[in-house]
GROMACS .gro file of C-alpha atoms in nm:
model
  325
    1UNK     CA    1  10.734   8.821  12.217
    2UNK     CA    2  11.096   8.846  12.072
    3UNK     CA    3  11.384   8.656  12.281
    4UNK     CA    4  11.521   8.978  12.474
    5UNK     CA    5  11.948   8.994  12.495
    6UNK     CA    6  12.123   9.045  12.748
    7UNK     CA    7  12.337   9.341  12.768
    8UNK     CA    8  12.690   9.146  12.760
    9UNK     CA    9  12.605   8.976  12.461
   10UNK     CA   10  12.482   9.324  12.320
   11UNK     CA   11  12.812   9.474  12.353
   12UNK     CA   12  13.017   9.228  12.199
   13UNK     CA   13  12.813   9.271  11.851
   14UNK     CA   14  12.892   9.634  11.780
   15UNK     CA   15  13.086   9.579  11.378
   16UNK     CA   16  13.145   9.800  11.143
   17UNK     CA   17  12.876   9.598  10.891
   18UNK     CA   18  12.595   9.821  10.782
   19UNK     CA   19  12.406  10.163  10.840
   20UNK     CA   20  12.351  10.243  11.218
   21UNK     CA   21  12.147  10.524  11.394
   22UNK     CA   22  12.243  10.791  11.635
   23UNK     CA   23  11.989  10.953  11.856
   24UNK     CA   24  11.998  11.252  12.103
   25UNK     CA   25  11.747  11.218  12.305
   26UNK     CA   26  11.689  11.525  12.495
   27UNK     CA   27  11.415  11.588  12.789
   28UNK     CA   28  11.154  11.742  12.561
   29UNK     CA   29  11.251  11.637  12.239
   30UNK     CA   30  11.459  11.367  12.045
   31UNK     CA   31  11.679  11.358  11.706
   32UNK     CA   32  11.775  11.091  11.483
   33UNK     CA   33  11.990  11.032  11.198
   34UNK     CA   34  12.079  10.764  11.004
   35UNK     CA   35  12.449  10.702  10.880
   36UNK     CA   36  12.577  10.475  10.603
   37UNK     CA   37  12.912  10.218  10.619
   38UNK     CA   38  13.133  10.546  10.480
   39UNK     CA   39  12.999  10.766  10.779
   40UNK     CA   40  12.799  10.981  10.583
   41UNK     CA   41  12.451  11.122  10.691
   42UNK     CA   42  12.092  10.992  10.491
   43UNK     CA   43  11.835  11.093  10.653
   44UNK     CA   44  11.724  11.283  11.010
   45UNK     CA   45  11.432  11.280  11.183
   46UNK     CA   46  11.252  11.475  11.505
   47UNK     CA   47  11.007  11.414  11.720
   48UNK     CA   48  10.874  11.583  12.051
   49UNK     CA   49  10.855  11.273  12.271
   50UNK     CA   50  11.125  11.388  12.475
   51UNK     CA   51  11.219  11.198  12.778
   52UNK     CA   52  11.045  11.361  13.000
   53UNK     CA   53  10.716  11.242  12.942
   54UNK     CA   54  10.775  10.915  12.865
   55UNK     CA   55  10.803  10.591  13.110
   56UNK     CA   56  11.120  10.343  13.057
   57UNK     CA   57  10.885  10.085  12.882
   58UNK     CA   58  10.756  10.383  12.668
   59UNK     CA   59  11.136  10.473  12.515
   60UNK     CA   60  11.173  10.120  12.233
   61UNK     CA   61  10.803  10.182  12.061
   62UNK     CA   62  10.874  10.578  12.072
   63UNK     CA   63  11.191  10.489  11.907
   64UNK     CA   64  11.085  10.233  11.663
   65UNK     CA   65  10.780  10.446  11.533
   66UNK     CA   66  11.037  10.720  11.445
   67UNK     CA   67  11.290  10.486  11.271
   68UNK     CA   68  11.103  10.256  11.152
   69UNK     CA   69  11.118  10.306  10.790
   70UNK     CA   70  11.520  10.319  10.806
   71UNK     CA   71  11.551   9.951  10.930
   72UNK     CA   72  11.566   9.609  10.721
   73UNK     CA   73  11.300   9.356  10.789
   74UNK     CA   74  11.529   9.039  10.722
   75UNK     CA   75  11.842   9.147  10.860
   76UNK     CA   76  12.098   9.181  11.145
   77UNK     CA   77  11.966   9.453  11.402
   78UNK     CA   78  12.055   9.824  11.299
   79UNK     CA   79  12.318   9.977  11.562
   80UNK     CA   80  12.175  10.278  11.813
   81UNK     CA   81  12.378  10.477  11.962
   82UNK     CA   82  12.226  10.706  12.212
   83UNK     CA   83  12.306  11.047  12.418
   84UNK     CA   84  12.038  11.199  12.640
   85UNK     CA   85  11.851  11.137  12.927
   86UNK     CA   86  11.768  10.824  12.784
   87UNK     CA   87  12.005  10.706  13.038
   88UNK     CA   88  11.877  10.892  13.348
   89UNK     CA   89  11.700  10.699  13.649
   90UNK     CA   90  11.356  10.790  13.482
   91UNK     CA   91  11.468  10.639  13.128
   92UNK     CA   92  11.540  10.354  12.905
   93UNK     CA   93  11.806  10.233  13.089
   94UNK     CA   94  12.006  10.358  13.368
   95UNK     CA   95  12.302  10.443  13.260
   96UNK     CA   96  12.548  10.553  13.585
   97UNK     CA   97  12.742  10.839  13.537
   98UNK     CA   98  13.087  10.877  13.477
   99UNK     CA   99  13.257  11.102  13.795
  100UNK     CA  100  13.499  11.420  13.659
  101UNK     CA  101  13.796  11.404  13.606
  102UNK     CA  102  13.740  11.194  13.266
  103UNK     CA  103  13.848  11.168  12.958
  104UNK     CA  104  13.593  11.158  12.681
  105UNK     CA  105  13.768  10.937  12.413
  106UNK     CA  106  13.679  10.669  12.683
  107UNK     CA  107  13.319  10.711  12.703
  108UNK     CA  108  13.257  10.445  12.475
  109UNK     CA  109  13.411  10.208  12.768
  110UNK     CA  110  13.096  10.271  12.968
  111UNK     CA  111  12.816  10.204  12.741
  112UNK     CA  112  12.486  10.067  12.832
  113UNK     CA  113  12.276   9.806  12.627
  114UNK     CA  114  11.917   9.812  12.715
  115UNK     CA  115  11.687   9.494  12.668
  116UNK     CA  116  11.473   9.537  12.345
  117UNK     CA  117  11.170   9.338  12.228
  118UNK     CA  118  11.251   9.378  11.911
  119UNK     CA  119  11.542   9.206  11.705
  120UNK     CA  120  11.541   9.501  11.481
  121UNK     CA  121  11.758   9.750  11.669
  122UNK     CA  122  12.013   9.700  11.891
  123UNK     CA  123  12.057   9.981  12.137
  124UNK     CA  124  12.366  10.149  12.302
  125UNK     CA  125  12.309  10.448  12.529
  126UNK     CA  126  12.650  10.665  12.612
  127UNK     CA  127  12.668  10.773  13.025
  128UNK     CA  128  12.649  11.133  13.175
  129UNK     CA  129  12.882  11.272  13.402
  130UNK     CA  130  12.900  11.342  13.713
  131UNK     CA  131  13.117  11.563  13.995
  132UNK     CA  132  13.085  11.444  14.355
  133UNK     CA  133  13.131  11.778  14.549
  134UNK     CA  134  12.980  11.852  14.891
  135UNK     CA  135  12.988  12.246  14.782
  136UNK     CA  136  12.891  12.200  14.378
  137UNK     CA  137  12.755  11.828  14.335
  138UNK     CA  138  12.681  11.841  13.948
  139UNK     CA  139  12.541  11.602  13.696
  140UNK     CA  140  12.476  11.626  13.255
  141UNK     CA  141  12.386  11.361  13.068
  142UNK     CA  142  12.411  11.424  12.627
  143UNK     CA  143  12.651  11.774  12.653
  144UNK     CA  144  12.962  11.526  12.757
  145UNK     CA  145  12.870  11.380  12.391
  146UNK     CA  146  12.818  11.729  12.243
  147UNK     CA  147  13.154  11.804  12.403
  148UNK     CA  148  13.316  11.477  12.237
  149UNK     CA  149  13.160  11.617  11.869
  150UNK     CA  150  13.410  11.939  11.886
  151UNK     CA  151  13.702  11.822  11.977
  152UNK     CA  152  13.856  11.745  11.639
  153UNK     CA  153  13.737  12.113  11.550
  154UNK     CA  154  13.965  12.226  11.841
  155UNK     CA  155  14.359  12.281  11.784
  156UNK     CA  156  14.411  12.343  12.155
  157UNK     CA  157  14.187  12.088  12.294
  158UNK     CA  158  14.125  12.282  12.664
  159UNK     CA  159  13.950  12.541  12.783
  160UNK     CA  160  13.591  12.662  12.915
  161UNK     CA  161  13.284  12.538  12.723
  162UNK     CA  162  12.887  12.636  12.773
  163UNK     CA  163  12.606  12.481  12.633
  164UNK     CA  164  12.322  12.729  12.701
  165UNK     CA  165  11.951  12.553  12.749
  166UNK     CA  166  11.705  12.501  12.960
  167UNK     CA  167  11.993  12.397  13.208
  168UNK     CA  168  12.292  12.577  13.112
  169UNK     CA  169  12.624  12.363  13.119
  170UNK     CA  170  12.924  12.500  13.170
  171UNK     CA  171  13.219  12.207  13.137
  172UNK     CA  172  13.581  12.304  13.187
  173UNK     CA  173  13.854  12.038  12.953
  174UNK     CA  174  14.208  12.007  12.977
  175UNK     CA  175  14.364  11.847  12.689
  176UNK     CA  176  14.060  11.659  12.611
  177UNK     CA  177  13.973  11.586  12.985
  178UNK     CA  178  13.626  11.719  13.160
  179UNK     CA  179  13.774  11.853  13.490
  180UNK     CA  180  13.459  12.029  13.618
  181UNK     CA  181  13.142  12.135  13.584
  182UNK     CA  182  12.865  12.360  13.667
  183UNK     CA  183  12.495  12.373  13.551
  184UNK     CA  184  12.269  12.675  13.590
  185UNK     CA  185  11.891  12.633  13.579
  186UNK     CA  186  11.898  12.996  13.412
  187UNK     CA  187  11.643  12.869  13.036
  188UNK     CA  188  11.423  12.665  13.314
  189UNK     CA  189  11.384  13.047  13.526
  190UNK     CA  190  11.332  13.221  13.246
  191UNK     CA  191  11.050  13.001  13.110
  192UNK     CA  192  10.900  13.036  13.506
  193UNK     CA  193  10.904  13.383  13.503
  194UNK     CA  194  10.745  13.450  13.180
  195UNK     CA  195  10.509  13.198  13.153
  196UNK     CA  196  10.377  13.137  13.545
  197UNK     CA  197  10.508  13.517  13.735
  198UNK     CA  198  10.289  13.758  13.793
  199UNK     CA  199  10.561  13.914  13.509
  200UNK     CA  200  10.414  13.690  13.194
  201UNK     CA  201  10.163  14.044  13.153
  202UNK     CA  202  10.414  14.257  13.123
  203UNK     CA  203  10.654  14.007  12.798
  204UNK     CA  204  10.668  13.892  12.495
  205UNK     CA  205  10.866  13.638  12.473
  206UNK     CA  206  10.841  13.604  12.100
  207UNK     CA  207  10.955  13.956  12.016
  208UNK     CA  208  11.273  14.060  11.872
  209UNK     CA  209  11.591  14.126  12.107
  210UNK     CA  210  11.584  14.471  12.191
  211UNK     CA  211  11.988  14.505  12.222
  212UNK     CA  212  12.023  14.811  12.356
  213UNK     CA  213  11.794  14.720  12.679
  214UNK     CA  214  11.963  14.391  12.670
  215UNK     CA  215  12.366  14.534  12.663
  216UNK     CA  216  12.245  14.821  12.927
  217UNK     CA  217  12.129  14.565  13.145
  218UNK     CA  218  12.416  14.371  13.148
  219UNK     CA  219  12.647  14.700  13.238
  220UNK     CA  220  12.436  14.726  13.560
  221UNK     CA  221  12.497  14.410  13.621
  222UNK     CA  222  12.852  14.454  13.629
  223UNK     CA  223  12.874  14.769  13.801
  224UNK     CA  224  12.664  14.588  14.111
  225UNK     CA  225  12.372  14.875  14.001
  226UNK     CA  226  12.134  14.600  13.936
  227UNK     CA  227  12.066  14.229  14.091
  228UNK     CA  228  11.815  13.949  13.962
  229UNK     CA  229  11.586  13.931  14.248
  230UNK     CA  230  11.604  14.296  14.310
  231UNK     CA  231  11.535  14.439  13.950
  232UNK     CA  232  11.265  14.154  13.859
  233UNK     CA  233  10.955  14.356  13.975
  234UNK     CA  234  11.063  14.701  13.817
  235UNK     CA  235  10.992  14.500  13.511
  236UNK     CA  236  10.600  14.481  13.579
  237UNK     CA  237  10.615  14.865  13.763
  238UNK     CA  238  10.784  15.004  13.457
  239UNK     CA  239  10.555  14.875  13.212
  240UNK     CA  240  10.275  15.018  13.457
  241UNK     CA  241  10.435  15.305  13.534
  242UNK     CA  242  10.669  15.436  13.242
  243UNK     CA  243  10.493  15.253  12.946
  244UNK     CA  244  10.827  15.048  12.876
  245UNK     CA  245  10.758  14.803  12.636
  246UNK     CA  246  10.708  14.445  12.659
  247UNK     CA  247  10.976  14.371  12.424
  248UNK     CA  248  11.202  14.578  12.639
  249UNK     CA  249  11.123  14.397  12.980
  250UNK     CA  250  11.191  14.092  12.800
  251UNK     CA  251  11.491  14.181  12.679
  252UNK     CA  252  11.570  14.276  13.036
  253UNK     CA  253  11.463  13.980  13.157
  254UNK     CA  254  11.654  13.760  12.956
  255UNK     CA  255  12.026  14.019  13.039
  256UNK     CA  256  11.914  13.957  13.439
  257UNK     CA  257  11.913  13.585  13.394
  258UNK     CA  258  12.196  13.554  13.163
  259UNK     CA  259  12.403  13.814  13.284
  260UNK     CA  260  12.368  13.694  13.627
  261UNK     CA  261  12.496  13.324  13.496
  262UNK     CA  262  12.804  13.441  13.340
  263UNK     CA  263  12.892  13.695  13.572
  264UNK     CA  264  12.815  13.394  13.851
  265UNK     CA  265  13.041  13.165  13.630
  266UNK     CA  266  13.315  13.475  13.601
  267UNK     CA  267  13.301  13.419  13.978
  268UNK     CA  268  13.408  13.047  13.969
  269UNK     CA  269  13.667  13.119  13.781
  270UNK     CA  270  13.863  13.329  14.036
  271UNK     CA  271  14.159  13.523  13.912
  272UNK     CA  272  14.196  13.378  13.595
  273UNK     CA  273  13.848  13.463  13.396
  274UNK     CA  274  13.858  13.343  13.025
  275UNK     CA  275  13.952  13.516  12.742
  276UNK     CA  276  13.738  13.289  12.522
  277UNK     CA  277  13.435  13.059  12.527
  278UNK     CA  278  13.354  12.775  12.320
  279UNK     CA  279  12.929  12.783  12.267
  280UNK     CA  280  12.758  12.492  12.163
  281UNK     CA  281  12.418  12.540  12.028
  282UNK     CA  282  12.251  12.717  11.695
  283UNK     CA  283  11.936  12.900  11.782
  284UNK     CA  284  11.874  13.261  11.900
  285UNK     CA  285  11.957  13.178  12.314
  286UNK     CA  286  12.329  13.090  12.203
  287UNK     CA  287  12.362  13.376  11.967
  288UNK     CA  288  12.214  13.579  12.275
  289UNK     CA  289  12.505  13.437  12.529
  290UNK     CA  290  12.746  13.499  12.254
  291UNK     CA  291  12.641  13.917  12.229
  292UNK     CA  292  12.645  13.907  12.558
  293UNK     CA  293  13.031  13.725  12.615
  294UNK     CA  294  13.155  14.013  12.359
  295UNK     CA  295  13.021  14.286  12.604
  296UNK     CA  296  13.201  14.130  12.850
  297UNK     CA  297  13.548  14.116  12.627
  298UNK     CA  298  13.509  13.726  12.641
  299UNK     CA  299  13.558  13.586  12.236
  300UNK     CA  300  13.303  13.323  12.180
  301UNK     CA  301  13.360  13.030  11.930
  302UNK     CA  302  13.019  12.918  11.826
  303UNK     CA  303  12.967  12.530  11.780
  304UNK     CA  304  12.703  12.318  11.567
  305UNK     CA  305  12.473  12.155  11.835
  306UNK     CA  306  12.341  11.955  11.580
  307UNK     CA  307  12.667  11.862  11.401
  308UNK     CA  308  12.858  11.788  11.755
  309UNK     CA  309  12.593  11.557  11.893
  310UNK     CA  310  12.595  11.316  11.586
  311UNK     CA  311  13.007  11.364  11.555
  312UNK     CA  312  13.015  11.250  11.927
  313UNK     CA  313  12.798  10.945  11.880
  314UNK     CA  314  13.001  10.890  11.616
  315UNK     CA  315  13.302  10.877  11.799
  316UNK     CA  316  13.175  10.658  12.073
  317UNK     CA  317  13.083  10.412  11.782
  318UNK     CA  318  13.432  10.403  11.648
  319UNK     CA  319  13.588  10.369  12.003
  320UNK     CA  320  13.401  10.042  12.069
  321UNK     CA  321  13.467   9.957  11.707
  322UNK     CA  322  13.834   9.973  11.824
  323UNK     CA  323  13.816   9.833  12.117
  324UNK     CA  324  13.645   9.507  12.019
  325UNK     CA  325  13.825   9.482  11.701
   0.00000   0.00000   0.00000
């Protein structure tokens, strides 16, 4: 067995020399790319073995069978930098959270360096954040990265952010500082309801968005005419009773949930809603919050997910880069 290093030592060799690796590694899946000396992007990969179904001993092998191919035999260990819940209790490597208010240029001051059996990598995972509230305790761990990716996109760099998923995150930033944040388990219901309800008879949840169900929804929703838990059963009597569609109770389905997020989140925000939210993500859920922000007169900027999780890794490199040059 390889000589393990100690974190301490770990930290101290992060140089510029060489390609290096970022990974987000996400609770049901993981993403990797590998970057050359000039910053540019060679190669990605993707595998399934999130973090939630591995154990911490199970995270270096999952790792090194994915990369594998990208690293030298007979050479210094290739840099990993890591978002995700890599770093949660049930990971690699604890990595504690950082308590809002913070700033994210100084993530990089509270990396983590897990012990590796290999000398081939040379690991780095980035902390989540956390807000210590007896009325809203909150924790993320890989959207305070995500976050870190936009800001050089942003001219103003404040405002209210939302990173819809199976846990949506909602982060609000002034001038580049997380000041708080909120999470909604609103992907995690919706998955419940459809596939485990008495309700998964009456969707589909692989159908088309039916827009007009979805934006008439949302208008009840507003005008108090409709609630979540009130409305969810008339989707199983309607289909029994009216012959409404399955695409159309999914569609209303997915306005309850979301539209009872955002209007929750409208709530939070007291007298001073936002006139525009910043979306990070690029599949068919974001483009679904982002329909349903413009029915609400909210302007949505829509991010990269992709594209801000490796620009944030990147980032954290270059800040340790700095700071032990």
């Amino acid at each position: 067995m390889n000589q393990m290093v100690s974190p301490d030592n770990n930290l101290r060799q992060i140089t510029t020399a060489g390609h290096w690796i970022a990974v987000d590694w996400g609770t049901s899946s993981l993403r990797a790319w590998l970057v050359d000396e000039s910053g540019v992007t060679q190669i990605s990969a993707k595998s399934t073995q999130g973090a939630g179904t591995l154990q911490p001993s199970d995270f270096e092998g999952v790792l090194l069978e994915l990369i594998a191919g990208w690293l030298h035999s007979n050479a210094k260990p290739t840099q990993v930098f890591i978002c995700g819940m890599a770093g949660s209790r049930q990971g690699w490597q604890e990595a504690e959270y950082v308590p809002v208010p913070t700033k994210l240029t100084e993530l990089h001051r509270h990396l983590v360096s897990p012990k590796t059996n290999s000398t081939r990598i040379l690991p780095f995972i980035v902390p989540g954040l956390s807000q210590k509230s007896e009325q809203q305790p909150d924790v993320m761990r890989g959207e305070e990265t995500l976050l870190l990716g936009i800001l050089d996109e942003l001219s103003v760099k404040s405002g209210i952010f939302c990173l819809p998923g199976t846990h949506s995150k909602w982060m609000e930033m002034e001038e580049g500082t997380v000041t708080r944040t909120s999470t909604f388990l609103s992907g995690e219901l919706f998955a419940l309801i459809a596939r485990q309800s008495i309700l998964r008879h009456s969707l589909d949840t692989e159908a088309e968005l039916d827009k007009d169900v979805f934006l008439a929804t949302l208008d009840q929703l507003k005008n108090q005419e409709a609630t979540l838990l009130g409305n969810l059963f008339g989707l199983r009597a309607g289909l029994l009773l009216n012959d409404t569609s399955t695409q159309a109770c999914t569609s209303r389905l997915s306005a309850l949930v979301i539209g009872t997020e955002l209007l929750d989140m409208l709530v939070k925000c007291g007298d001073n809603p936002p006139k525009q939210v910043h979306l990070i993500g690029g599949n068919t859920l974001a483009q679904n919050y982002k329909l349903a922000l413009h029915h609400l007169d909210i302007t949505s900027i829509l991010h990269d997910a992709d594209k801000a999780a490796l620009t944030g890794l990147s980032a954290v490199r270059q800040g340790a880069l700095n700071d032990n040059s």
